[in-house]
Short mmCIF file of C-alpha atoms in Angstrom, two decimals:
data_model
loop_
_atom_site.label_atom_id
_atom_site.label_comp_id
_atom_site.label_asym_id
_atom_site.label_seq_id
_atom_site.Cartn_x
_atom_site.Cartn_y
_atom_site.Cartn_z
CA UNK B 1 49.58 76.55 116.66
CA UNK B 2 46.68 75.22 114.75
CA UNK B 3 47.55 75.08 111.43
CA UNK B 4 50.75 73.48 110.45
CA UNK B 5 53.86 76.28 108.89
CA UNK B 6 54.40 75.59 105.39
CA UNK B 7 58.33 75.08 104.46
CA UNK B 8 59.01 76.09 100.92
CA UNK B 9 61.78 74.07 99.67
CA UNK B 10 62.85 72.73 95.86
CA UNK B 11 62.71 69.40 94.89
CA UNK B 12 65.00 66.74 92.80
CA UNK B 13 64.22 63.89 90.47
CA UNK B 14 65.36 61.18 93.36
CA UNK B 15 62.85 61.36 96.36
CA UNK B 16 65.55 60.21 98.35
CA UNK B 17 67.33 63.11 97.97
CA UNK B 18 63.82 65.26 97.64
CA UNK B 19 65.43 67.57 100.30
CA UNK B 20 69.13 68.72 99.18
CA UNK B 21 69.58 72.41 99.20
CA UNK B 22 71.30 73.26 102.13
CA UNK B 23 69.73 76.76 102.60
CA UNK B 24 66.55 75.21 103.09
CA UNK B 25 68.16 72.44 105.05
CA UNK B 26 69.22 75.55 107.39
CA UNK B 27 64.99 75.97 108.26
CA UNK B 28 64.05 72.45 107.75
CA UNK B 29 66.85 71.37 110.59
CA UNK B 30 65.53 74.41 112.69
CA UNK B 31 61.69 73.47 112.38
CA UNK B 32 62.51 69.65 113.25
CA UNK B 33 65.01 70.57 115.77
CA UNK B 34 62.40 72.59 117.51
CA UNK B 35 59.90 70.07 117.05
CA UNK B 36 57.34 72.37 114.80
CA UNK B 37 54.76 70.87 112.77
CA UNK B 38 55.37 71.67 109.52
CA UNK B 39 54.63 70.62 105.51
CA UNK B 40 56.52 71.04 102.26
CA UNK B 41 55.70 72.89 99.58
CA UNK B 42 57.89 71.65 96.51
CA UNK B 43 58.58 74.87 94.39
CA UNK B 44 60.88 74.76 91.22
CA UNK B 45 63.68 77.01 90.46
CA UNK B 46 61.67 78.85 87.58
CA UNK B 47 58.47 79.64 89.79
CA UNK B 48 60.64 80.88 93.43
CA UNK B 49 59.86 84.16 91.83
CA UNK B 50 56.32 84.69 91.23
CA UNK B 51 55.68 81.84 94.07
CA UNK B 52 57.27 84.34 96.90
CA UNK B 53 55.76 87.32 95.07
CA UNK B 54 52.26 85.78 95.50
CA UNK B 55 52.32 85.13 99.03
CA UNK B 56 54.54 88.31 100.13
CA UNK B 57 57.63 86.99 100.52
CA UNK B 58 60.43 89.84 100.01
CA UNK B 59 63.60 89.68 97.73
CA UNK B 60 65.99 88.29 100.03
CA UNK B 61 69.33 89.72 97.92
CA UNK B 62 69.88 91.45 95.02
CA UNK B 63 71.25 90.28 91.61
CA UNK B 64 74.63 91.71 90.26
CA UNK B 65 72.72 93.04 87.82
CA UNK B 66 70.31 95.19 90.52
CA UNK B 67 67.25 93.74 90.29
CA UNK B 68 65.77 91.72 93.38
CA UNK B 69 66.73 87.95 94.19
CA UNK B 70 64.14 85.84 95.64
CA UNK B 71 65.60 82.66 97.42
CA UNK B 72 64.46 79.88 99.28
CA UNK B 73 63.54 78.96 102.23
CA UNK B 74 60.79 81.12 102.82
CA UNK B 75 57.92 79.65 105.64
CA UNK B 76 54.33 80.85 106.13
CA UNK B 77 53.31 80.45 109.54
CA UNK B 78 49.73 80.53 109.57
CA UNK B 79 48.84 81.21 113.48
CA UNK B 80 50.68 84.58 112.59
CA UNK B 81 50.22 84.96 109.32
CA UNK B 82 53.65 85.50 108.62
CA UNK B 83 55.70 84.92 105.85
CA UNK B 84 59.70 84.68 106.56
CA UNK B 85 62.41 84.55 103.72
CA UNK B 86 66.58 83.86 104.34
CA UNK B 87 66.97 80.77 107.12
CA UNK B 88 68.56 83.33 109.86
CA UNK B 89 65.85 85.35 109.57
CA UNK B 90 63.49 82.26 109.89
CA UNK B 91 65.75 80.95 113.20
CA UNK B 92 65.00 84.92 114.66
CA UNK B 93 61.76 84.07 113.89
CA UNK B 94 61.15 80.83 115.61
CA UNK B 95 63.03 81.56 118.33
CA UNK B 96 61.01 84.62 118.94
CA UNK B 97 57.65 83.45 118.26
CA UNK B 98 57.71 79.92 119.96
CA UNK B 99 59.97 81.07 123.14
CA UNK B 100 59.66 77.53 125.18
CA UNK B 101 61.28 75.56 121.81
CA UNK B 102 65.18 74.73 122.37
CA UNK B 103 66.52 78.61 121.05
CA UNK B 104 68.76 78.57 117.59
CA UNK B 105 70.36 81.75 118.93
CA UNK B 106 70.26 81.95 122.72
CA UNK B 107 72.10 85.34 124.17
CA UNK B 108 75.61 85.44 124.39
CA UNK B 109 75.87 83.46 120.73
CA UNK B 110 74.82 86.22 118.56
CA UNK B 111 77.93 87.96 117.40
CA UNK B 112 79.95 84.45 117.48
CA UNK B 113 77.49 83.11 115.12
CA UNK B 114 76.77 85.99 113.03
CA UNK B 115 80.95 85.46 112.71
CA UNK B 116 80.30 81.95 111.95
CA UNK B 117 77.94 82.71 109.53
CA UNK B 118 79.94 85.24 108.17
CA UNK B 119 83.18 84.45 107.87
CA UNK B 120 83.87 80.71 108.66
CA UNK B 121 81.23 78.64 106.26
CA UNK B 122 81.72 80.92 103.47
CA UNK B 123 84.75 78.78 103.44
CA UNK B 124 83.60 75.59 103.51
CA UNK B 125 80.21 76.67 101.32
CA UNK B 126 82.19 77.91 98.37
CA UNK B 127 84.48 74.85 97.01
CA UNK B 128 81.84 72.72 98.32
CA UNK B 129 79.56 74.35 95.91
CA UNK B 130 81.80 73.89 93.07
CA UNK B 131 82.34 70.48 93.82
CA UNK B 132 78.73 69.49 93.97
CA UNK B 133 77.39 72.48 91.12
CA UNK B 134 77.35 69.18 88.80
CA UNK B 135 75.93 66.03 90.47
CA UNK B 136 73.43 68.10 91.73
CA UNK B 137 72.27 70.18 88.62
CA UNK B 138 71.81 66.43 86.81
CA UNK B 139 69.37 65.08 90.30
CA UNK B 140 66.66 68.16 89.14
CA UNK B 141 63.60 67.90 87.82
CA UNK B 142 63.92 69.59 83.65
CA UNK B 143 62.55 72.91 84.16
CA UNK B 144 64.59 73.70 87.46
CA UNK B 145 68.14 71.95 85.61
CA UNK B 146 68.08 74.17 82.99
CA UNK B 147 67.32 77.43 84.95
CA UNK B 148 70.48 76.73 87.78
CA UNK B 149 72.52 75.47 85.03
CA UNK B 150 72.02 78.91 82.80
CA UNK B 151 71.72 80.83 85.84
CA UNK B 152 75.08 79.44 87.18
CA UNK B 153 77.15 78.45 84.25
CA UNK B 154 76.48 82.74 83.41
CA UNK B 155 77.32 83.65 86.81
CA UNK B 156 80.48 81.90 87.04
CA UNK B 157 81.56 82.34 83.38
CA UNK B 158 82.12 78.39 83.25
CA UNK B 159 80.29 75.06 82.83
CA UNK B 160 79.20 73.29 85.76
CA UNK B 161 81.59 70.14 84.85
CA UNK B 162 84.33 72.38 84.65
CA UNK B 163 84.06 73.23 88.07
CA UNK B 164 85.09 71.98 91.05
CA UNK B 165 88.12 69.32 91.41
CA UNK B 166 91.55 69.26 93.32
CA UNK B 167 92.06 72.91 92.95
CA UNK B 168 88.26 73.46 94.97
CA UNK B 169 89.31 70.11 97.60
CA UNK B 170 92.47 72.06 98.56
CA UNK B 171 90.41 75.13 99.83
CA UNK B 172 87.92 72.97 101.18
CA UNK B 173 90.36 70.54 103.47
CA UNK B 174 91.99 73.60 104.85
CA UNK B 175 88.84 74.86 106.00
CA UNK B 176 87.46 72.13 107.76
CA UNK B 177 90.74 71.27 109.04
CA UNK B 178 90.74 74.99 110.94
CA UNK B 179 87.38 74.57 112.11
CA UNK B 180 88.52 71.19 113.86
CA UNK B 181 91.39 72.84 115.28
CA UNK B 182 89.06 75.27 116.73
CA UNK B 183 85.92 72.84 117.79
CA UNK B 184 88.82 70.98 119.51
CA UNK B 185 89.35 74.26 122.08
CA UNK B 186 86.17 72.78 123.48
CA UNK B 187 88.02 69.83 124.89
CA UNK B 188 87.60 66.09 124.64
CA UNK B 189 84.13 64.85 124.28
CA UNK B 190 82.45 68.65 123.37
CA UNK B 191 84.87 68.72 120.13
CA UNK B 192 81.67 67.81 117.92
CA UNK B 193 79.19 70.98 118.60
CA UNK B 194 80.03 74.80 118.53
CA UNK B 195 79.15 75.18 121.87
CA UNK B 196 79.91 71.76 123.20
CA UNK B 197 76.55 70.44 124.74
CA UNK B 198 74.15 72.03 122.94
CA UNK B 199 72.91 72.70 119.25
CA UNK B 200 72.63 75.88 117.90
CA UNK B 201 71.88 77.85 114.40
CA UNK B 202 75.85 77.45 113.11
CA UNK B 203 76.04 74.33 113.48
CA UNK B 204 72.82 73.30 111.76
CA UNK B 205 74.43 75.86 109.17
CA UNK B 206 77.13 73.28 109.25
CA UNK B 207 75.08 70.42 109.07
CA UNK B 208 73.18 71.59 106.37
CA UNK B 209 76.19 71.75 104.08
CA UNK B 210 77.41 67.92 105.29
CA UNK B 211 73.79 66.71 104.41
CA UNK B 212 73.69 68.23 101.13
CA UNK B 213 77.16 66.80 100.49
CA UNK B 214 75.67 63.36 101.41
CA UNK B 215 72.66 63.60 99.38
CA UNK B 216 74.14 65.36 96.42
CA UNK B 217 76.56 63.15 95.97
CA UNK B 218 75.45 59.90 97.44
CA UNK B 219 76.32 57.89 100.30
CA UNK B 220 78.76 55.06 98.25
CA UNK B 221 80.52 58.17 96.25
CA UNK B 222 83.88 58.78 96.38
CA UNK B 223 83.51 62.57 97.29
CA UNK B 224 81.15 61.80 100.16
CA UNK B 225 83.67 59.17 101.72
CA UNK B 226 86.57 61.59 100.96
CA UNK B 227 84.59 63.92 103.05
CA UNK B 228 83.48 61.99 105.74
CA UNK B 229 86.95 60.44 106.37
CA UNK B 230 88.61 63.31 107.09
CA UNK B 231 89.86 64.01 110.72
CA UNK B 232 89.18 60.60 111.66
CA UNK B 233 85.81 60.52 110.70
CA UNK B 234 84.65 63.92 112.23
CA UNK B 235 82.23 65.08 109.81
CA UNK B 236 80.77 62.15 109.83
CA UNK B 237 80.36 61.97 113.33
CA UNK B 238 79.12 65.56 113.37
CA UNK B 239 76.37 65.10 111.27
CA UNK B 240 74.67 62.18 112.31
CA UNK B 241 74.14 64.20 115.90
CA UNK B 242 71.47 65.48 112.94
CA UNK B 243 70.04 62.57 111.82
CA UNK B 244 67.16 62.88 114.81
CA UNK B 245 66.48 66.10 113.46
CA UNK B 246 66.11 65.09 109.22
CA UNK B 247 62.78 64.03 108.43
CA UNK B 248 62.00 65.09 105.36
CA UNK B 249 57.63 64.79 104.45
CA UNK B 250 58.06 63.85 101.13
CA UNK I 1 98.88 82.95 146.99
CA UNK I 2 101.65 83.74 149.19
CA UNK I 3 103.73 85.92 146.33
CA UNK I 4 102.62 87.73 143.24
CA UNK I 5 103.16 86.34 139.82
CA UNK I 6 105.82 87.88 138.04
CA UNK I 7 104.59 88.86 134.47
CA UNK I 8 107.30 89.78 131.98
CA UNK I 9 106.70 92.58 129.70
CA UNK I 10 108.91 94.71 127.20
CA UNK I 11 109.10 98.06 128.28
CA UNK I 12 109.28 101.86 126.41
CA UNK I 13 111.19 104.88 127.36
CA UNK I 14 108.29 107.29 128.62
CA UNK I 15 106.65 106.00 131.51
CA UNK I 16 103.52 106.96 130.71
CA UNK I 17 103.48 104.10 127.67
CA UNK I 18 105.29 101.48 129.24
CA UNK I 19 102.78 98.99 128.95
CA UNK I 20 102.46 98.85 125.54
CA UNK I 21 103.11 95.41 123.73
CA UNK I 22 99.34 94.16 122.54
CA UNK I 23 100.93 90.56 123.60
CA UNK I 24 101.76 91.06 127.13
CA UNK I 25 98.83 93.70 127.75
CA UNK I 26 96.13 90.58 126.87
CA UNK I 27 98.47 89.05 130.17
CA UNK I 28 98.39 92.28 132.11
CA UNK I 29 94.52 92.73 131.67
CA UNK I 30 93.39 88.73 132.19
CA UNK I 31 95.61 89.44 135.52
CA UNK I 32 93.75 92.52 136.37
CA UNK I 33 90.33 91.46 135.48
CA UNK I 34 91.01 88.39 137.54
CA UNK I 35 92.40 90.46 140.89
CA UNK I 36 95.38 88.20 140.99
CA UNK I 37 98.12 89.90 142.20
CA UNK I 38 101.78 90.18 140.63
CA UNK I 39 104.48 92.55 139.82
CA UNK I 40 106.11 93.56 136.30
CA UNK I 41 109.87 92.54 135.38
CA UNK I 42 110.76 94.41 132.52
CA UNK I 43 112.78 92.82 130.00
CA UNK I 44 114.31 94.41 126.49
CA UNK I 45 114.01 92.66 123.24
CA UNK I 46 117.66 90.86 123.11
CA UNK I 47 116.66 89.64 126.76
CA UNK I 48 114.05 87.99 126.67
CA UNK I 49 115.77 84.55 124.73
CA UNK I 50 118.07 84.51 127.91
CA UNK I 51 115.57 85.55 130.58
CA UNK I 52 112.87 82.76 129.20
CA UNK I 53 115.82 80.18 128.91
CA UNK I 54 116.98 81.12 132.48
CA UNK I 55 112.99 80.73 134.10
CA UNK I 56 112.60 77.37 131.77
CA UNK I 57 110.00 79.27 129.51
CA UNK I 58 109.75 77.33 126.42
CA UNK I 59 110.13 78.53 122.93
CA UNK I 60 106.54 79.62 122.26
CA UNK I 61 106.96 79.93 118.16
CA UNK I 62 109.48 78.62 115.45
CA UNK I 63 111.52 81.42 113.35
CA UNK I 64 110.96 80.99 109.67
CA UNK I 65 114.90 79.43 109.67
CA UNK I 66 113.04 76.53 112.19
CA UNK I 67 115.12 78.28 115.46
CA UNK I 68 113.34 78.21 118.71
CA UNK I 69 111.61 81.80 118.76
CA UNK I 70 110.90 83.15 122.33
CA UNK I 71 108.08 85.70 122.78
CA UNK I 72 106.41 87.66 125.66
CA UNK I 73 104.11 87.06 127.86
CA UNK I 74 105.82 84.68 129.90
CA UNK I 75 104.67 84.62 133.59
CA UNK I 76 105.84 83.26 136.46
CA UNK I 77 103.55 81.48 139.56
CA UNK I 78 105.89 81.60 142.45
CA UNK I 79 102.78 79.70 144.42
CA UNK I 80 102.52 76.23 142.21
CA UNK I 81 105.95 77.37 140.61
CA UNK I 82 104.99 77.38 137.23
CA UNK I 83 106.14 78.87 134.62
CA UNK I 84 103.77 79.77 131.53
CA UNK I 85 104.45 81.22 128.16
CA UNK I 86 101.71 82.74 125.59
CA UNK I 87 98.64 84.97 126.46
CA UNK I 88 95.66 82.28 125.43
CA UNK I 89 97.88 79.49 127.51
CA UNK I 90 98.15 82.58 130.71
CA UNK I 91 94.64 82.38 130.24
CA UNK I 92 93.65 78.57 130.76
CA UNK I 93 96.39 78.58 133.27
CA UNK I 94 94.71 81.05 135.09
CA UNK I 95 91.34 79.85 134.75
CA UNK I 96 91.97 76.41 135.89
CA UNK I 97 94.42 77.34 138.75
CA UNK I 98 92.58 79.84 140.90
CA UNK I 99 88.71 78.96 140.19
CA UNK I 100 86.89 81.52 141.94
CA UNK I 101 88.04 84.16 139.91
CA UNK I 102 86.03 85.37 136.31
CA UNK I 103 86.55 83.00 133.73
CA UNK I 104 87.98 83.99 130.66
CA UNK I 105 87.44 81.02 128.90
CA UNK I 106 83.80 79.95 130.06
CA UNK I 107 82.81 76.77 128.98
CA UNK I 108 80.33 76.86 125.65
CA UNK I 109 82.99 79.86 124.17
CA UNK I 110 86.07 77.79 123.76
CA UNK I 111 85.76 77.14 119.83
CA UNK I 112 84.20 80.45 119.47
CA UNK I 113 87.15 81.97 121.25
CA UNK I 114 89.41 79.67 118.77
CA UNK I 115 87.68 80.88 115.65
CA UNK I 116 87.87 84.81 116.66
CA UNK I 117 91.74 84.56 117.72
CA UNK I 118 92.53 82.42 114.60
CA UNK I 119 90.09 83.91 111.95
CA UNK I 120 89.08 87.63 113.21
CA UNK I 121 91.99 89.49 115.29
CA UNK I 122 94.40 88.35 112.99
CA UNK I 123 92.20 90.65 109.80
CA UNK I 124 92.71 93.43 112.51
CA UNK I 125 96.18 92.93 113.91
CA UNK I 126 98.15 92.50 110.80
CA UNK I 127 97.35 95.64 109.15
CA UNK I 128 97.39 97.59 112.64
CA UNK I 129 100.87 95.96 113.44
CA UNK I 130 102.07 97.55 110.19
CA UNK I 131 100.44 101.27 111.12
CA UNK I 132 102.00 100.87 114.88
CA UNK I 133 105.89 99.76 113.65
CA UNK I 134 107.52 102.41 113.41
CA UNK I 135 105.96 104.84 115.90
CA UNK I 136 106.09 102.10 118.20
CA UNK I 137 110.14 101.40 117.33
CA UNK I 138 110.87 104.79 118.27
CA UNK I 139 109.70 104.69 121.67
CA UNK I 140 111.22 101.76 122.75
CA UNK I 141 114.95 102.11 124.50
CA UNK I 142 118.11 101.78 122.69
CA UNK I 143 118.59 98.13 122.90
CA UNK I 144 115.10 97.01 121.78
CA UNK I 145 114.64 99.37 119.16
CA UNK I 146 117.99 98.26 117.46
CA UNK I 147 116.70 94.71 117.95
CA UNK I 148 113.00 95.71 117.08
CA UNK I 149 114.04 97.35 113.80
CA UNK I 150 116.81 94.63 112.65
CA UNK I 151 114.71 91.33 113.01
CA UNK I 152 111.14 93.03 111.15
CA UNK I 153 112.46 95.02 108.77
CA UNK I 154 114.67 91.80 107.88
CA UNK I 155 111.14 89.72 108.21
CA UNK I 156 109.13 92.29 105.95
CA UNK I 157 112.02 93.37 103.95
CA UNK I 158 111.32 96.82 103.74
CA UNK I 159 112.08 99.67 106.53
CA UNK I 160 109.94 100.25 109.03
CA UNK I 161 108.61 103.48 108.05
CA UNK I 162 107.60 102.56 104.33
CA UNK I 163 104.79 99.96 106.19
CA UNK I 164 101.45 101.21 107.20
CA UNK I 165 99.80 103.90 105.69
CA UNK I 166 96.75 103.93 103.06
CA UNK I 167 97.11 100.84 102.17
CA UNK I 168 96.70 99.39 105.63
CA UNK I 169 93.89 101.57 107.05
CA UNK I 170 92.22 100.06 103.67
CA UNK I 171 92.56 96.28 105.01
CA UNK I 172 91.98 97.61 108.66
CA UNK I 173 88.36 99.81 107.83
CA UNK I 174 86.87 96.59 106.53
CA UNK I 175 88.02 94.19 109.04
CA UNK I 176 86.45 96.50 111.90
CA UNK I 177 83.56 97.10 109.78
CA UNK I 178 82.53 93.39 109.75
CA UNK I 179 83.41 93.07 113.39
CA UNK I 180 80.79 95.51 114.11
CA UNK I 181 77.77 94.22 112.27
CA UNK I 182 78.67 90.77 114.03
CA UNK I 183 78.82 92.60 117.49
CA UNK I 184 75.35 94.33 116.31
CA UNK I 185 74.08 91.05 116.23
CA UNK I 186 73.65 90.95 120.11
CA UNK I 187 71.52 93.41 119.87
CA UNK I 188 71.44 96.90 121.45
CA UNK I 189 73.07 97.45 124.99
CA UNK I 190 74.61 94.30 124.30
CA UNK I 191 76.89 95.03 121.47
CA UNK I 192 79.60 96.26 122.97
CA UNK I 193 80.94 92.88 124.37
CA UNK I 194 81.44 89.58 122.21
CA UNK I 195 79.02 87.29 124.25
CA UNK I 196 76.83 90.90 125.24
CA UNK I 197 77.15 90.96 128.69
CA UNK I 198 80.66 89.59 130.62
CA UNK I 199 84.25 89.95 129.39
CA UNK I 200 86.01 86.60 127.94
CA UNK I 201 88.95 86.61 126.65
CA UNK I 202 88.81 87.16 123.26
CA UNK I 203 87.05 90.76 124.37
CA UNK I 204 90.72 90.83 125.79
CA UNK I 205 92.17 90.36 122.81
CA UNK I 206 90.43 93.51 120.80
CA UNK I 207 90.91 95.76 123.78
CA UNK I 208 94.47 95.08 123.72
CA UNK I 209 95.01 95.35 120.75
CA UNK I 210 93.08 98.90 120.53
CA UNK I 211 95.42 100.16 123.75
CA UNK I 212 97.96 99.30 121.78
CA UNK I 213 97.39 101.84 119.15
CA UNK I 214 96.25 104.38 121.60
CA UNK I 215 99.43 104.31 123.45
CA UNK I 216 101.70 103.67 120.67
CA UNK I 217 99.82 106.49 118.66
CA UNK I 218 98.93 108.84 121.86
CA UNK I 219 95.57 109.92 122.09
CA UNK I 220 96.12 113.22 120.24
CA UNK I 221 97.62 111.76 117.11
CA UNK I 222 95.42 111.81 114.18
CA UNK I 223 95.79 107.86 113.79
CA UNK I 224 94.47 107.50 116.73
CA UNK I 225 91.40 109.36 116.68
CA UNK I 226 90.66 108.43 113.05
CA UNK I 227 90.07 104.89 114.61
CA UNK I 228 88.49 106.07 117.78
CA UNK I 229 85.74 107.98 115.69
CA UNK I 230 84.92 104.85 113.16
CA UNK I 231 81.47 103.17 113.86
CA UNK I 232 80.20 106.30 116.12
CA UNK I 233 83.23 105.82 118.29
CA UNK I 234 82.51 102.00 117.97
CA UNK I 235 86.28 101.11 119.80
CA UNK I 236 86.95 104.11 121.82
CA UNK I 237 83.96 102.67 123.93
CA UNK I 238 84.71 99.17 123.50
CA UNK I 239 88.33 100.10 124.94
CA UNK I 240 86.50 102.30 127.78
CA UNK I 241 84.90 99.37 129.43
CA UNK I 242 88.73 98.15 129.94
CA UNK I 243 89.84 101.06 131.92
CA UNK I 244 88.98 99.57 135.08
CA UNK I 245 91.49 96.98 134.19
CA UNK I 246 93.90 98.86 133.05
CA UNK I 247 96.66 98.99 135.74
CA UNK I 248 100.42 99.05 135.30
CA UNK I 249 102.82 99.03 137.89
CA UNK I 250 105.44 101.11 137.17
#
């Protein structure tokens, strides 16, 4: 690798919370975890478009009303020449192209994590998003806080503040309390990783939506200690096994 | 091991589906996958309270009016004499007491294994459960089906043969559907297995669950064959790779 992989991510007012969204989180966490060099290139919500037009980057979804969504993270690895869009896709890609880093989705973890992915953080992600919509629409720069708040406030059919709240907590609690039942199958002392010993791509997925809690909100907020006092403290816990793996190159 | 196990199971009137309860099957196949050795005791419905009281099986559920509720698999170790109620506990029991067999619960799947038997069989068991009842009622013997019918139609308030139908294969399609783009995740040749390549229990779990709709059903029913054929024959071969492990002493 001669040339360092550019990360595209999108920034907030605060550099301390420069790096929030958890979907990039998802590649960030995977390029530090694997110990890739790599630089950011800050890209506000307006320009994602014509930014991953430019340099090739697909539509990674598509809009309810048809047209093509282009999201972040995308990377362009220049020792390939690649461009990669969706953070899975960018974990296939790692993993594949730089076989003797630690592997996001070694064999045998596939179709549990692709279940993971699927079915289990969908919901945590979704009240959390609610919850957060707010605090973290007000920590962007002008031009990107008034494309995700129009964007959102017409996709949900609601303001941002009037999001979010008990009724989203008592989805979220539930959640997380079923995936601590189940991280607790592992047994004492392996309760705090998917697969007990090691880290793979769920549970930087599930990292990446602690972090963004933490940032979005702020350490000394009441949502982030509600969070991070739950189950004794195990969110807490789980996500500073992360903090090794967080740099941010602001 | 000086003497089989004794696994209790619920039994039907034609031989040739007397090992038929999804429960005691995931029992019967972790036995038979593991090469332990043991012998059936077949025990009707209004039994099994008494039988599990008389062995010192322990309640393995609590009825909606907060009774004790007693359920099969129970099985008995007549070499440590224990005495062990509920397929997944079976499982660890059997895993931890005789070593050298396959594990079923291989360390690194635990929480995986959690999250499928909490979060995924459940999507797939529910609706199939209502589809099975009342074909399944009539083939059970006199005793058991009065029993059977009673206690669910009471629980579901509604007979037994106004469940199932449309309306279930609609909640059923979907949930296999999923199952099979997480399974695709492995990758070809590998997709036919949770982890790709060696049986765990929660592999278990599907299978016996897909047995018992074949033998409830019979393999020339249309219900039967309308599942076999979904995904290209997607569970027809998943169940295949059980037939090795499919014994019943009878």
């Amino acid at each position: 690798m001669s040339q360092p992989i550019i990360l595209y991510d999108i920034p907030a007012t605060d550099p301390k919370r420069k790096a929030w969204s958890p979907n990039t989180w998802k590649a960030r966490y995977s390029l530090n975890f694997k110990g890739l060099p790599y630089k950011t290139e800050w890209v506000e919500y307006p320009d994602i478009e014509s930014v991953c037009t430019k340099i090739g980057a697909g539509p990674s979804s598509t809009r309810p009303d048809g047209s093509p969504g282009y999201t972040l993270p995308v990377i362009y690895d220049p020792s390939t020449k690649s461009v990669v869009a969706d953070s899975l896709n960018i974990a296939k890609y790692l993993d594949k192209t730089y076989p003797d880093t630690p592997k996001l989705l070694p064999a045998g973890t596939e179709a549990f994590q692709s279940m993971f992915l699927g079915n289990v953080a969908p919901a945590i992600s979704l009240p959390l998003l609610k919850i957060l919509f707010h605090r973290q629409c007000t920590g962007l720069n002008d031009p990107s806080e008034k494309y995700f708040r129009s964007t959102r406030e017409k996709m949900f059919g609601k303001k941002l503040e009037d999001m979010g709240g008990e009724e989203e907590w008592n989805k979220l609690e539930p959640a997380l309390a079923k995936l601590n039942g189940w991280l607790s199958a592992n047994g004492p002392g392996r309760d705090d990783l998917l697969t007990g010993d090691r880290i793979i791509f769920a549970d930087i997925q599930l990292a990446s939506l602690l972090i963004w809690a933490k940032v979005v909100c702020g350490e000394d907020s009441e949502d982030w200690k509600r969070l991070a006092s739950l189950h004794d403290g195990k969110w807490k816990r789980f996500l500073a096994q992360f903090e090794k793996y967080g740099a941010v190159d602001i």
